[in-house]
Each structure stands twice: as C-alpha cells, then as structure tokens.
Coordinates of N, CA, C and O in Angstrom, one line a residue:
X21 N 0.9 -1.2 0.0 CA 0.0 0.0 0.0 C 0.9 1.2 0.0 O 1.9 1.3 0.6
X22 N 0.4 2.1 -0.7 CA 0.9 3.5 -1.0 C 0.5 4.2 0.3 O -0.4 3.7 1.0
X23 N 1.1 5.1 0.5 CA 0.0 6.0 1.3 C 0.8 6.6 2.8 O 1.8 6.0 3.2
X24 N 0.5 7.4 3.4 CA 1.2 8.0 4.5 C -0.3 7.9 5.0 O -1.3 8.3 4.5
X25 N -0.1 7.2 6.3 CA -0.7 7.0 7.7 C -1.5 8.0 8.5 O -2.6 8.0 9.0
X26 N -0.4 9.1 8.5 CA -0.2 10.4 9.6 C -1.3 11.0 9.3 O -1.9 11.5 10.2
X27 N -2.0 11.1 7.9 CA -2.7 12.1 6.5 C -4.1 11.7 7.1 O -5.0 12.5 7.1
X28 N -4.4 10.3 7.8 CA -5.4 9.7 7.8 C -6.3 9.9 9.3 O -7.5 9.9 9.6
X29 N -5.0 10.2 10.3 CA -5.5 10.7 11.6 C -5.1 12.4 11.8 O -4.5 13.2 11.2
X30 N -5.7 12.3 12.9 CA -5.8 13.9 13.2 C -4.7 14.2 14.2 O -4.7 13.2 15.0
X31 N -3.8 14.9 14.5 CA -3.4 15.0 15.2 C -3.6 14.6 16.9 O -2.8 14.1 17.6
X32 N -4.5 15.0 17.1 CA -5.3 15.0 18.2 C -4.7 13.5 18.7 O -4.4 12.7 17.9
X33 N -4.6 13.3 20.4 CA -4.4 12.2 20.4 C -5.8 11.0 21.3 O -6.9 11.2 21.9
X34 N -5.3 10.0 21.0 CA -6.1 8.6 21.6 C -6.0 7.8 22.4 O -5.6 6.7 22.3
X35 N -6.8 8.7 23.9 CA -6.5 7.8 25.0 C -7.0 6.6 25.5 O -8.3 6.6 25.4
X36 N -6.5 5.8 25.8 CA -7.5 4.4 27.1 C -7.5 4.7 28.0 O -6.5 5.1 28.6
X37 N -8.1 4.7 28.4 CA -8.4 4.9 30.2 C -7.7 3.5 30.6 O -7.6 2.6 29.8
X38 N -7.2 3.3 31.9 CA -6.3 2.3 32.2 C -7.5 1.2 33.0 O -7.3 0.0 33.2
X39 N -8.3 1.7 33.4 CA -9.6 0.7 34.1 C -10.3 -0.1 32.8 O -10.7 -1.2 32.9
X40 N -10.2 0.5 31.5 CA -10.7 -0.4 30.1 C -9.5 -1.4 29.7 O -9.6 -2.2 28.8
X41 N -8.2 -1.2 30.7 CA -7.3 -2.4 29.9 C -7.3 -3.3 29.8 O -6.9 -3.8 28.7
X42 N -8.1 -4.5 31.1 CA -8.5 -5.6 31.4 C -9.5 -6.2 30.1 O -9.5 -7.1 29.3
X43 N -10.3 -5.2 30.3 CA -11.6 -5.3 28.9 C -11.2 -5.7 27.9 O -11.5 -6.8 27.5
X44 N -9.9 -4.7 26.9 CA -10.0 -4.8 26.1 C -8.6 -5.7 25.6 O -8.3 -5.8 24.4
X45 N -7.9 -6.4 26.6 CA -6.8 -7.4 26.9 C -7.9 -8.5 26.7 O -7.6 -9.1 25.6
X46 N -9.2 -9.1 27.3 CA -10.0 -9.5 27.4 C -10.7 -9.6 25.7 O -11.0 -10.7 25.3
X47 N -10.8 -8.8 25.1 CA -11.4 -9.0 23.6 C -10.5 -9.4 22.8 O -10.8 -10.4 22.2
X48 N -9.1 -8.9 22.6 CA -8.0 -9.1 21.9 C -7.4 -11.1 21.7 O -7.1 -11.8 20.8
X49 N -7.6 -11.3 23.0 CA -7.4 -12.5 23.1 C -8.6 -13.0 22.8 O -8.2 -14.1 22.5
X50 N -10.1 -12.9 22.5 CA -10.5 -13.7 22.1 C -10.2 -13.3 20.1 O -10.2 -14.3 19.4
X51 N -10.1 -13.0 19.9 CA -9.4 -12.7 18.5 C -7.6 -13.1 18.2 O -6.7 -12.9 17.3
X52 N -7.9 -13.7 19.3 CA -6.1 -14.5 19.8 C -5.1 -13.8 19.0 O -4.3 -14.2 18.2
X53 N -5.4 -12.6 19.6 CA -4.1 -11.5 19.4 C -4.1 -11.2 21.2 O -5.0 -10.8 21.9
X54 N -2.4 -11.5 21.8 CA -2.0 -12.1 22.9 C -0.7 -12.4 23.4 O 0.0 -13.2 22.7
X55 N -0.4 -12.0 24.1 CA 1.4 -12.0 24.4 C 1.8 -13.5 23.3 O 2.6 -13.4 22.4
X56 N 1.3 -14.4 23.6 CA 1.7 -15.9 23.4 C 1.6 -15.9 21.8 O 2.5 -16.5 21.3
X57 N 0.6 -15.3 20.9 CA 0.5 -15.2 19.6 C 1.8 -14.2 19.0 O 2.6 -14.6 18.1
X58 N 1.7 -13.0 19.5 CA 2.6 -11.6 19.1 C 4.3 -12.3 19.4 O 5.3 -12.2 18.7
X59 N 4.2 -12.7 20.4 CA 5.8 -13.3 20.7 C 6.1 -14.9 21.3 O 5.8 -15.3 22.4
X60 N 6.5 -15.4 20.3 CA 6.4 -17.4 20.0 C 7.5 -17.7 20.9 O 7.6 -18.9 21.0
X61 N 8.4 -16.8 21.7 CA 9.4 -17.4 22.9 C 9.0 -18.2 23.8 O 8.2 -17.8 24.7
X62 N 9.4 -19.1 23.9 CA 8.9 -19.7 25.4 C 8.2 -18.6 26.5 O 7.0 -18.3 26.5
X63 N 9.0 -18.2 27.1 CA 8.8 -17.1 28.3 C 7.9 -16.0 27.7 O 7.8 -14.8 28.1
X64 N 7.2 -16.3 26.8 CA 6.5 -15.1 26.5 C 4.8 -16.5 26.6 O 3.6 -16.3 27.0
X65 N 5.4 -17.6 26.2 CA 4.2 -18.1 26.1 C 3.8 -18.5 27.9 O 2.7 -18.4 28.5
X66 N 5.0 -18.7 28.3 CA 4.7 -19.3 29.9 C 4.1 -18.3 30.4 O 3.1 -18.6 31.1
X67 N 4.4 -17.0 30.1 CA 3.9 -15.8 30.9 C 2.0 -15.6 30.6 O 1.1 -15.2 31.4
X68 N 1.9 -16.0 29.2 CA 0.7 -15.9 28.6 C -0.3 -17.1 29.5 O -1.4 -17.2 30.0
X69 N 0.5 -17.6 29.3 CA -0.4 -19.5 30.5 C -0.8 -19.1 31.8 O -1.8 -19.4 32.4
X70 N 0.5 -18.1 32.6 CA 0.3 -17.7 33.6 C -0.9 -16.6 33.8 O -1.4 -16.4 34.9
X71 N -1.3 -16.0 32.6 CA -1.9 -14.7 32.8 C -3.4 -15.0 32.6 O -4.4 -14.4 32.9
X72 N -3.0 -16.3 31.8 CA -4.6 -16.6 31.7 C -5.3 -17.8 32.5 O -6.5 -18.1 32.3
X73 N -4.6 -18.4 33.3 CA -5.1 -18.9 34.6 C -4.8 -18.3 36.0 O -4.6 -19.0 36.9
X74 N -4.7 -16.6 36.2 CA -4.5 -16.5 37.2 C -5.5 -16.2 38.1 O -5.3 -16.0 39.3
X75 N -6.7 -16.1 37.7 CA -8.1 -16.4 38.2 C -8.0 -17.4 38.8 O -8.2 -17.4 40.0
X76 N -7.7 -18.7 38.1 CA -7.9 -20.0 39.0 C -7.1 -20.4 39.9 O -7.4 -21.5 40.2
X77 N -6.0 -20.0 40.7 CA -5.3 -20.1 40.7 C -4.9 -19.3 42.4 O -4.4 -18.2 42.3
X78 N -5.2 -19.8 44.0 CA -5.2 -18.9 44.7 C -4.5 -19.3 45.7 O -4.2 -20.5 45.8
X79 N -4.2 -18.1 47.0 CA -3.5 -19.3 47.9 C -4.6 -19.6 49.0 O -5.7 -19.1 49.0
X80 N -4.0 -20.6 49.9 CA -5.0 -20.8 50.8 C -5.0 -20.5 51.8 O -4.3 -21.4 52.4
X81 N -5.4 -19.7 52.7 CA -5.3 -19.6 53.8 C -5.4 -20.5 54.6 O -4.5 -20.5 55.5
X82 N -6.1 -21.4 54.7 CA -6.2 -21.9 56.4 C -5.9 -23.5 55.5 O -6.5 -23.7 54.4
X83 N -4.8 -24.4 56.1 CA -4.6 -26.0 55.1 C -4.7 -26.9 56.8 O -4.0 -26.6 57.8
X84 N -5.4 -27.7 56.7 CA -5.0 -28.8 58.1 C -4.9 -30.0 56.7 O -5.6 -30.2 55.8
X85 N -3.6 -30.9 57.2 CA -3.5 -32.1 57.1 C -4.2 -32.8 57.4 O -4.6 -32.7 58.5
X86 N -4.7 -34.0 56.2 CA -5.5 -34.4 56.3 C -4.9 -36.3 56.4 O -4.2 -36.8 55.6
X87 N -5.2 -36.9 57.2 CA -4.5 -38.2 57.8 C -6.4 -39.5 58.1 O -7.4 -39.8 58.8
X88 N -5.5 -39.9 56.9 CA -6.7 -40.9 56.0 C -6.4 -42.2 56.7 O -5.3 -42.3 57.3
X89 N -7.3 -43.2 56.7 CA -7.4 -44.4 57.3 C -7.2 -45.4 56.1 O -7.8 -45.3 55.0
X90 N -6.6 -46.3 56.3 CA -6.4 -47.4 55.0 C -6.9 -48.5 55.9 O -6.6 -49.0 57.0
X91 N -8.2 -49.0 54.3 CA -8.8 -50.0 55.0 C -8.5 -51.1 54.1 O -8.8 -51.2 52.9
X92 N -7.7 -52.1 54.9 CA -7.2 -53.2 53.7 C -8.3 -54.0 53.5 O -9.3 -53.6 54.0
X93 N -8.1 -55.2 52.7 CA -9.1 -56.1 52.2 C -10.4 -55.6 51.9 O -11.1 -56.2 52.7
X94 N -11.0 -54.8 51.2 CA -12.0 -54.0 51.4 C -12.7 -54.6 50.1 O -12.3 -54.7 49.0
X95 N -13.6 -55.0 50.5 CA -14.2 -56.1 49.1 C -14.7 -54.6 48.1 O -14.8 -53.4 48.3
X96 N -14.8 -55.4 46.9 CA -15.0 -54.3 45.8 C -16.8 -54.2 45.7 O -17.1 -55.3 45.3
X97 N -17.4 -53.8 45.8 CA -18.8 -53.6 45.5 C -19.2 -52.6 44.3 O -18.9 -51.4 44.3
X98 N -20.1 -53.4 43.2 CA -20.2 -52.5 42.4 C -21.8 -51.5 42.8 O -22.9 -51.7 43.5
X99 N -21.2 -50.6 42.1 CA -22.1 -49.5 42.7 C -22.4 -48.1 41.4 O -21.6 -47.3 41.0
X100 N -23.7 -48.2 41.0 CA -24.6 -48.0 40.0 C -24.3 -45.6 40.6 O -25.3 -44.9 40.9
X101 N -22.6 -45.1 40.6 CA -22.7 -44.1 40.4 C -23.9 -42.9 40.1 O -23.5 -41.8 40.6
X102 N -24.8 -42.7 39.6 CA -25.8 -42.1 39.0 C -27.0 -42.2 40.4 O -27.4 -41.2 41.0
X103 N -27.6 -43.7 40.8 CA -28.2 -44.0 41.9 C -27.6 -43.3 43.3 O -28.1 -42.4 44.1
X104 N -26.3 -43.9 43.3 CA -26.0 -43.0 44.8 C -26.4 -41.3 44.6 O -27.1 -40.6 45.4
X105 N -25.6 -40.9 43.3 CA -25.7 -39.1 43.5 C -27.5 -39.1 43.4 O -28.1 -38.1 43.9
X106 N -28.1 -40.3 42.8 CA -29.9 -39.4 43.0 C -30.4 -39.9 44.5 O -31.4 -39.5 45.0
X107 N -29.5 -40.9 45.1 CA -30.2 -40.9 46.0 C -29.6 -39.8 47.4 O -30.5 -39.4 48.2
X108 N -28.5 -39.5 47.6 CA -28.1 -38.2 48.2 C -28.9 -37.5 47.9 O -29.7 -37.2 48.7
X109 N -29.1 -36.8 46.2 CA -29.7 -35.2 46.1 C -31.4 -35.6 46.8 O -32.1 -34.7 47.3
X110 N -31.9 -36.7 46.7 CA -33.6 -37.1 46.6 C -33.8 -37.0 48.4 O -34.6 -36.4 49.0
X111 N -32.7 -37.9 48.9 CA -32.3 -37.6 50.6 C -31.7 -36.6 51.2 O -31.6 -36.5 52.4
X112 N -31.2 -35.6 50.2 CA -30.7 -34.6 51.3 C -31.4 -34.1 52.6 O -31.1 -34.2 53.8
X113 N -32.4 -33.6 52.1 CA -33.3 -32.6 53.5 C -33.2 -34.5 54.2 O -33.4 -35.0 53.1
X114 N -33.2 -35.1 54.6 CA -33.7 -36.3 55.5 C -32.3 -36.1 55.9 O -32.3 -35.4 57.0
X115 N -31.0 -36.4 55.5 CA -30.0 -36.5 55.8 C -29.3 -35.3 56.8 O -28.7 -35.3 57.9
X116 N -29.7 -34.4 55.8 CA -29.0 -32.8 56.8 C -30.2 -32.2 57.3 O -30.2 -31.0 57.4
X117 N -31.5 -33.1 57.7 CA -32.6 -32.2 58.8 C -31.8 -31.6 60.0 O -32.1 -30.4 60.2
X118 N -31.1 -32.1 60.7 CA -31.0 -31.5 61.9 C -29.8 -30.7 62.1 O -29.4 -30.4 63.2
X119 N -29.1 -30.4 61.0 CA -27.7 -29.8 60.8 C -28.1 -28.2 60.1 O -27.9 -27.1 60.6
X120 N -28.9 -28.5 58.6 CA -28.8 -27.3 57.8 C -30.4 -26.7 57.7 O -31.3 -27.5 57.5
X121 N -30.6 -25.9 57.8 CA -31.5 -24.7 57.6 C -32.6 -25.4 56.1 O -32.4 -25.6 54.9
X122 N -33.3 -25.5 56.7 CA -34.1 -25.7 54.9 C -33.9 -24.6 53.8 O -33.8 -24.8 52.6
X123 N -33.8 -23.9 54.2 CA -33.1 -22.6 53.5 C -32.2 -23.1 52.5 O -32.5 -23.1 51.3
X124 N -31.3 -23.5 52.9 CA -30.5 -23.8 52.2 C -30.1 -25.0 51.6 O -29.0 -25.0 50.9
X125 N -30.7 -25.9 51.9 CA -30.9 -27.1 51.4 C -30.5 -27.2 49.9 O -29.6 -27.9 49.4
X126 N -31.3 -26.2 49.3 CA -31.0 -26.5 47.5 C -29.7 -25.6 47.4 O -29.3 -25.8 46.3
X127 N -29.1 -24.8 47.9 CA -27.8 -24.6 47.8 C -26.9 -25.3 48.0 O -25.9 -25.2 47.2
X128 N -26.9 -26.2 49.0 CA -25.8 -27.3 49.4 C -26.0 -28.5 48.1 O -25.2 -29.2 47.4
X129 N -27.1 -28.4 48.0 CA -27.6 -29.7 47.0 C -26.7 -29.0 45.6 O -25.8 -29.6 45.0
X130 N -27.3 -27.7 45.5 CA -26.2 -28.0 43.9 C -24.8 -27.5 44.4 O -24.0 -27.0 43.6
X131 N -24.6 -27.6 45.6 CA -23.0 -27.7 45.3 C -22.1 -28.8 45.4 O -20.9 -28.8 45.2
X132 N -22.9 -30.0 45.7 CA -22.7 -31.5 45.5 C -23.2 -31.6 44.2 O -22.4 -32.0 43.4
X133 N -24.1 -31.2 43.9 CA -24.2 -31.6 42.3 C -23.1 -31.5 41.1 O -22.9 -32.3 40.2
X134 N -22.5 -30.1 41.6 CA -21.5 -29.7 41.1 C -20.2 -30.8 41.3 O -19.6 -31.3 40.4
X135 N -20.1 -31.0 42.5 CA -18.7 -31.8 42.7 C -18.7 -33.2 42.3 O -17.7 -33.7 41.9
X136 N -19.8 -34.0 42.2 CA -20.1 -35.2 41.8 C -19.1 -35.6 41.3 O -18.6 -34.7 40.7
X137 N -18.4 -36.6 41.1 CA -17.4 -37.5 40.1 C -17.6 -39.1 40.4 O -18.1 -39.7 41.3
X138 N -16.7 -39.4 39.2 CA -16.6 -41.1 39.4 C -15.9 -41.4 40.7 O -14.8 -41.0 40.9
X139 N -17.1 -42.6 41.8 CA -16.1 -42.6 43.2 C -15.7 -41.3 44.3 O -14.9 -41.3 45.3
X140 N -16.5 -40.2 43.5 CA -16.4 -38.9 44.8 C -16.5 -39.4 46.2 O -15.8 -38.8 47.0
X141 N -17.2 -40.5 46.7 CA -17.5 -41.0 48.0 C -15.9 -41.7 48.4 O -16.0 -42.0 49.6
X142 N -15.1 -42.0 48.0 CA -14.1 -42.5 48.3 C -12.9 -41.9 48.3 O -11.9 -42.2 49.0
X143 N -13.0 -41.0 47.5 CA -11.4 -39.4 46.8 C -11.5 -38.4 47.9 O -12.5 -37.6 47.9
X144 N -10.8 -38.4 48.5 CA -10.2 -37.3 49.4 C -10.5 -36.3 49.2 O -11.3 -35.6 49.7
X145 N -9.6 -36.0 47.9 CA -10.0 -34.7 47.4 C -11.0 -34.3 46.8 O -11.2 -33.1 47.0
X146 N -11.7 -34.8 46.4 CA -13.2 -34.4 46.0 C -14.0 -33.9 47.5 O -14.3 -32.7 47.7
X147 N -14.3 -34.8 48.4 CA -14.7 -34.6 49.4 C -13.7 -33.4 50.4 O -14.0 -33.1 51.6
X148 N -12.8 -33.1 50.0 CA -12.0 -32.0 50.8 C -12.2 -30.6 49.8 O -11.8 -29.4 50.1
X149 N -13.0 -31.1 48.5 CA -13.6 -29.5 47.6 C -14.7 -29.3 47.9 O -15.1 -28.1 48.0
X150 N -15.9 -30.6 48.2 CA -17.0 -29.8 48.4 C -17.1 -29.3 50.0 O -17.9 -28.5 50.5
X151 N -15.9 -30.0 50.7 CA -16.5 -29.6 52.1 C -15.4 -27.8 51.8 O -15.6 -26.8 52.5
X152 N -14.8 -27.7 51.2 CA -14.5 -25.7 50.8 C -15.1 -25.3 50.5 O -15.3 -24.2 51.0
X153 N -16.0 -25.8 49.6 CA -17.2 -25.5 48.7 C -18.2 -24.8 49.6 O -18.6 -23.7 49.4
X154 N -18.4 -25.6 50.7 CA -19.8 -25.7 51.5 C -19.0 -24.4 53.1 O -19.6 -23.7 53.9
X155 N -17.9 -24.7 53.1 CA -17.2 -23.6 54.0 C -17.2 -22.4 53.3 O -17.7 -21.6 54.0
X156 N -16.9 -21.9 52.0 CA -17.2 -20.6 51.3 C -18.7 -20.3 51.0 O -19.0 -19.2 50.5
X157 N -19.7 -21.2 51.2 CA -21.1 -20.9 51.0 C -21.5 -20.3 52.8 O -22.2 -19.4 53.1
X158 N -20.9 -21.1 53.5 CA -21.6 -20.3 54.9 C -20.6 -18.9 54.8 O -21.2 -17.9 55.0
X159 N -19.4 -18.9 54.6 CA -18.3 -17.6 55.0 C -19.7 -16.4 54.1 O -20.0 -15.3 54.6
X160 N -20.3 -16.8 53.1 CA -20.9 -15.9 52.0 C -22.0 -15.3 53.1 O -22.3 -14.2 53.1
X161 N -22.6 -16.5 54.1 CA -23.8 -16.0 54.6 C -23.5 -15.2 55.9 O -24.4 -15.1 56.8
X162 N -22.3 -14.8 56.1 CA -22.0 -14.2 56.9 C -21.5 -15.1 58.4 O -21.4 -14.4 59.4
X163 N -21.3 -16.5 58.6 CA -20.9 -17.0 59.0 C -19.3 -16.5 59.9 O -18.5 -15.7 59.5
X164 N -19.2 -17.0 60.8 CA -17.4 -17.0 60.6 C -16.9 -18.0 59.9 O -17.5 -18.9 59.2
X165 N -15.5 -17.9 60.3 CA -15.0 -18.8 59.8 C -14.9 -20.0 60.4 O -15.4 -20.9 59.8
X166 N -14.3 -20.1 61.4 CA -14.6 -21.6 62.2 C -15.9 -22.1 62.4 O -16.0 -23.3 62.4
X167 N -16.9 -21.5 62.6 CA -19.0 -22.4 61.9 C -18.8 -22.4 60.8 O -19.6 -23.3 60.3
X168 N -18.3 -22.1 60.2 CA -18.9 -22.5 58.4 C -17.5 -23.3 58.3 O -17.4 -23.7 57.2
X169 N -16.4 -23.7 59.2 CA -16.0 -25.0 58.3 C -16.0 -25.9 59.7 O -15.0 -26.7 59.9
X170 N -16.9 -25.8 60.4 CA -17.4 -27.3 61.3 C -18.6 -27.2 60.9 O -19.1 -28.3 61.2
X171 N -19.8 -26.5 60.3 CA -20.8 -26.8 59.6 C -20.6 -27.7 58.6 O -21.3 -28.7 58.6
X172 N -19.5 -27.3 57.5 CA -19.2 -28.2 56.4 C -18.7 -29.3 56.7 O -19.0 -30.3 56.0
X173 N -17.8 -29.5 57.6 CA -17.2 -30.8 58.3 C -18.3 -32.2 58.6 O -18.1 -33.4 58.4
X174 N -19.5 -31.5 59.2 CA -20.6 -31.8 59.8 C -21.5 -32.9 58.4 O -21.8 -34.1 58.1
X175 N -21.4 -31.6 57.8 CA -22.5 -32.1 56.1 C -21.2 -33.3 55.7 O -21.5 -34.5 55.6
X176 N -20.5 -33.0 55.5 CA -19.4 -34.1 54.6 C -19.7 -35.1 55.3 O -20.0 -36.1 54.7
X177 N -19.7 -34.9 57.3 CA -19.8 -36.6 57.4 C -20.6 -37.4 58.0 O -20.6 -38.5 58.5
X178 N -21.5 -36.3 57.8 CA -22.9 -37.0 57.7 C -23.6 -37.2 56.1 O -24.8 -37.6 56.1
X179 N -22.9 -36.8 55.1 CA -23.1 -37.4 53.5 C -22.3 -39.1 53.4 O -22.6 -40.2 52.9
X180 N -21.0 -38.7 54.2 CA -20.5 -39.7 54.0 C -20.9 -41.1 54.9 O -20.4 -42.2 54.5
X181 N -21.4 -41.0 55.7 CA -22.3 -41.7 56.9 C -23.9 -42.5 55.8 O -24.5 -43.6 55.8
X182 N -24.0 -41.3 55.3 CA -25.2 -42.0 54.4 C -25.1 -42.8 53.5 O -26.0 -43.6 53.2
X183 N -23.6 -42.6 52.8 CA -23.2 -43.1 51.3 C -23.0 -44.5 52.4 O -24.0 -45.2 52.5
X184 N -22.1 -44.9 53.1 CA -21.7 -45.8 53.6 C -22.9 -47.0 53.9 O -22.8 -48.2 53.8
X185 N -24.1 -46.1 54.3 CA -25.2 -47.0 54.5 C -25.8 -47.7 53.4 O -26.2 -48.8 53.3
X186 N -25.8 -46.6 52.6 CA -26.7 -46.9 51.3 C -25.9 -48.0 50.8 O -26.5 -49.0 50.4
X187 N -24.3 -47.9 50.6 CA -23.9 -49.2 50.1 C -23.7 -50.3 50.9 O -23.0 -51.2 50.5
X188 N -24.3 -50.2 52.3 CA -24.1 -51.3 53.2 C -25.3 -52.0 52.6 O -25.2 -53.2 52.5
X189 N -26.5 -51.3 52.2 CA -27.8 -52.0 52.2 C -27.8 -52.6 50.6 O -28.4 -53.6 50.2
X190 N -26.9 -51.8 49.7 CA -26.9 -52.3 48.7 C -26.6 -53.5 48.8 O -27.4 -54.4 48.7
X191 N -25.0 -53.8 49.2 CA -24.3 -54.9 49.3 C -25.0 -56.5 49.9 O -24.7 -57.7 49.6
X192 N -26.0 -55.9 51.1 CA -26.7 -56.7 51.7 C -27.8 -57.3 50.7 O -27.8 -58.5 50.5
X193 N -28.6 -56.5 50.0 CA -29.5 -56.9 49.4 C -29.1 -57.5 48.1 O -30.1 -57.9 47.5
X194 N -28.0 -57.7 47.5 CA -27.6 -58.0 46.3 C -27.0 -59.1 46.6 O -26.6 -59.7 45.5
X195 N -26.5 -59.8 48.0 CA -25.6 -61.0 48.4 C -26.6 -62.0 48.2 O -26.3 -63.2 48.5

C-alpha cells in the first residue's frame, strides 16, 4: 500500500483509560491476538499461561493435614454411580434435617451436584472441595470462619455416613 498513515488521523491524540485495559486485553485474546501469539518465545508463552489462569489459581489460607485411614481387604462392591448421586440429592433434607436450615438445602444440593465425580465418596480430594465448597457458602452468609467449616465438616460426614449405608444395604440386598 501506498500511502502515509499520519494524513489519515488527526493530530489529536487517543487515550485508554487504564480501568478499560483488562476489557480490552480480554477481547484481543478472544481474536487470539496475545502476548503468546505476538511473541512465539517460550517465556512469553509461559507468561501468557500464567496470565490466563490467574483467576484460578489462589493461595490458601487456612490447610489442616489431612491423615486418612487405610482400609485393607476391602471387598469391591459394584455400585450403579448415578443411583447414589440421585439418591443423596432425593435424601438430602432427611440426611441434613438436623444440621442445615431448609433454606439452604438447595444450595448445598447444587454444590454436591456440582462436585459429583466417578467414586467422589471415596477421593479425598473431592470430598476436601466440596467440604470448601460448603465452608465458602456459609463464610458468604455471613458465618465465621470456624462455623462455616465445622458446619461443612458436619454435612461431609454426615453425607459420607449416608453413602456408607446406602452401600451397606446395597451390598446386603444384592448377596
């Protein structure tokens, strides 16, 4: 192209306001123009990885070790996944009557819904997200901190008290 640039704007100049940078860093990348596209260096891409999970990404304040029980010989029981999570969400209010507020019943419910996975009743970590899960839902209702994570402590093990039955009765009725 022919042509001088300068001819085409006005002198005048063209500010951002610095509170739109996020925004428009935010649109750019979805047009994947982005540190990681503009410059192919490693350290430009690691920087780009970093920048774009730093939302997820936090520290934690409060960690207690967590010291698990190993139960050997533990016969294998198959167990129809889908049934347990409908029968938790269908038993919740029975299960957490005397712990949680009816109020909140369907909030606790979809935040197990949310955590659900293959074997969540057995993975540590799953059950050590929803019981944060369920400690950042009371911190929200204005809770402290130490009630809203012996409230959650409470729901985890009395979910897991349930799960245990349900597959006690499974196992029984299926022998």
């Amino acid at each position: 192209s022919k042509g001088k640039l300068k001819s085409d704007f006005s002198e005048s100049y063209f500010y951002v306001n610095g509170e739109n940078k996020e925004a428009i860093l935010k649109e750019l990348d979805l047009y994947n123009i982005n540190e990681a596209t503009l410059f192919p260096e490693l350290e430009h891409q690691l920087s780009y990885i970093k920048y774009a999970n730093r939302n997820q990404v936090r520290a934690v304040a409060d960690f207690t070790k967590y010291v698990g029980e190993i139960t050997p010989n533990v016969t294998k029981i198959y167990l129809d996944e889908s049934e347990l999570n409908s029968f938790i969400i269908d038993n919740l209010h029975e299960i957490l009557k005397d712990v949680v507020n009816t109020n909140d019943i369907k909030d606790v419910s979809n935040i197990l819904n949310n955590s659900f996975s293959i074997d969540w009743y057995r993975r540590d970590n799953i059950l050590s997200k929803m019981r944060m899960s369920i400690t950042e839902y009371y911190l929200t209702l204005g809770n402290n901190k130490n009630d809203a994570k012996a409230k959650a402590t409470q729901i985890i093990d009395l979910i897991n008290q349930a799960v245990d039955e349900h597959i006690l009765s499974n196992s029984e009725s299926s022998d």
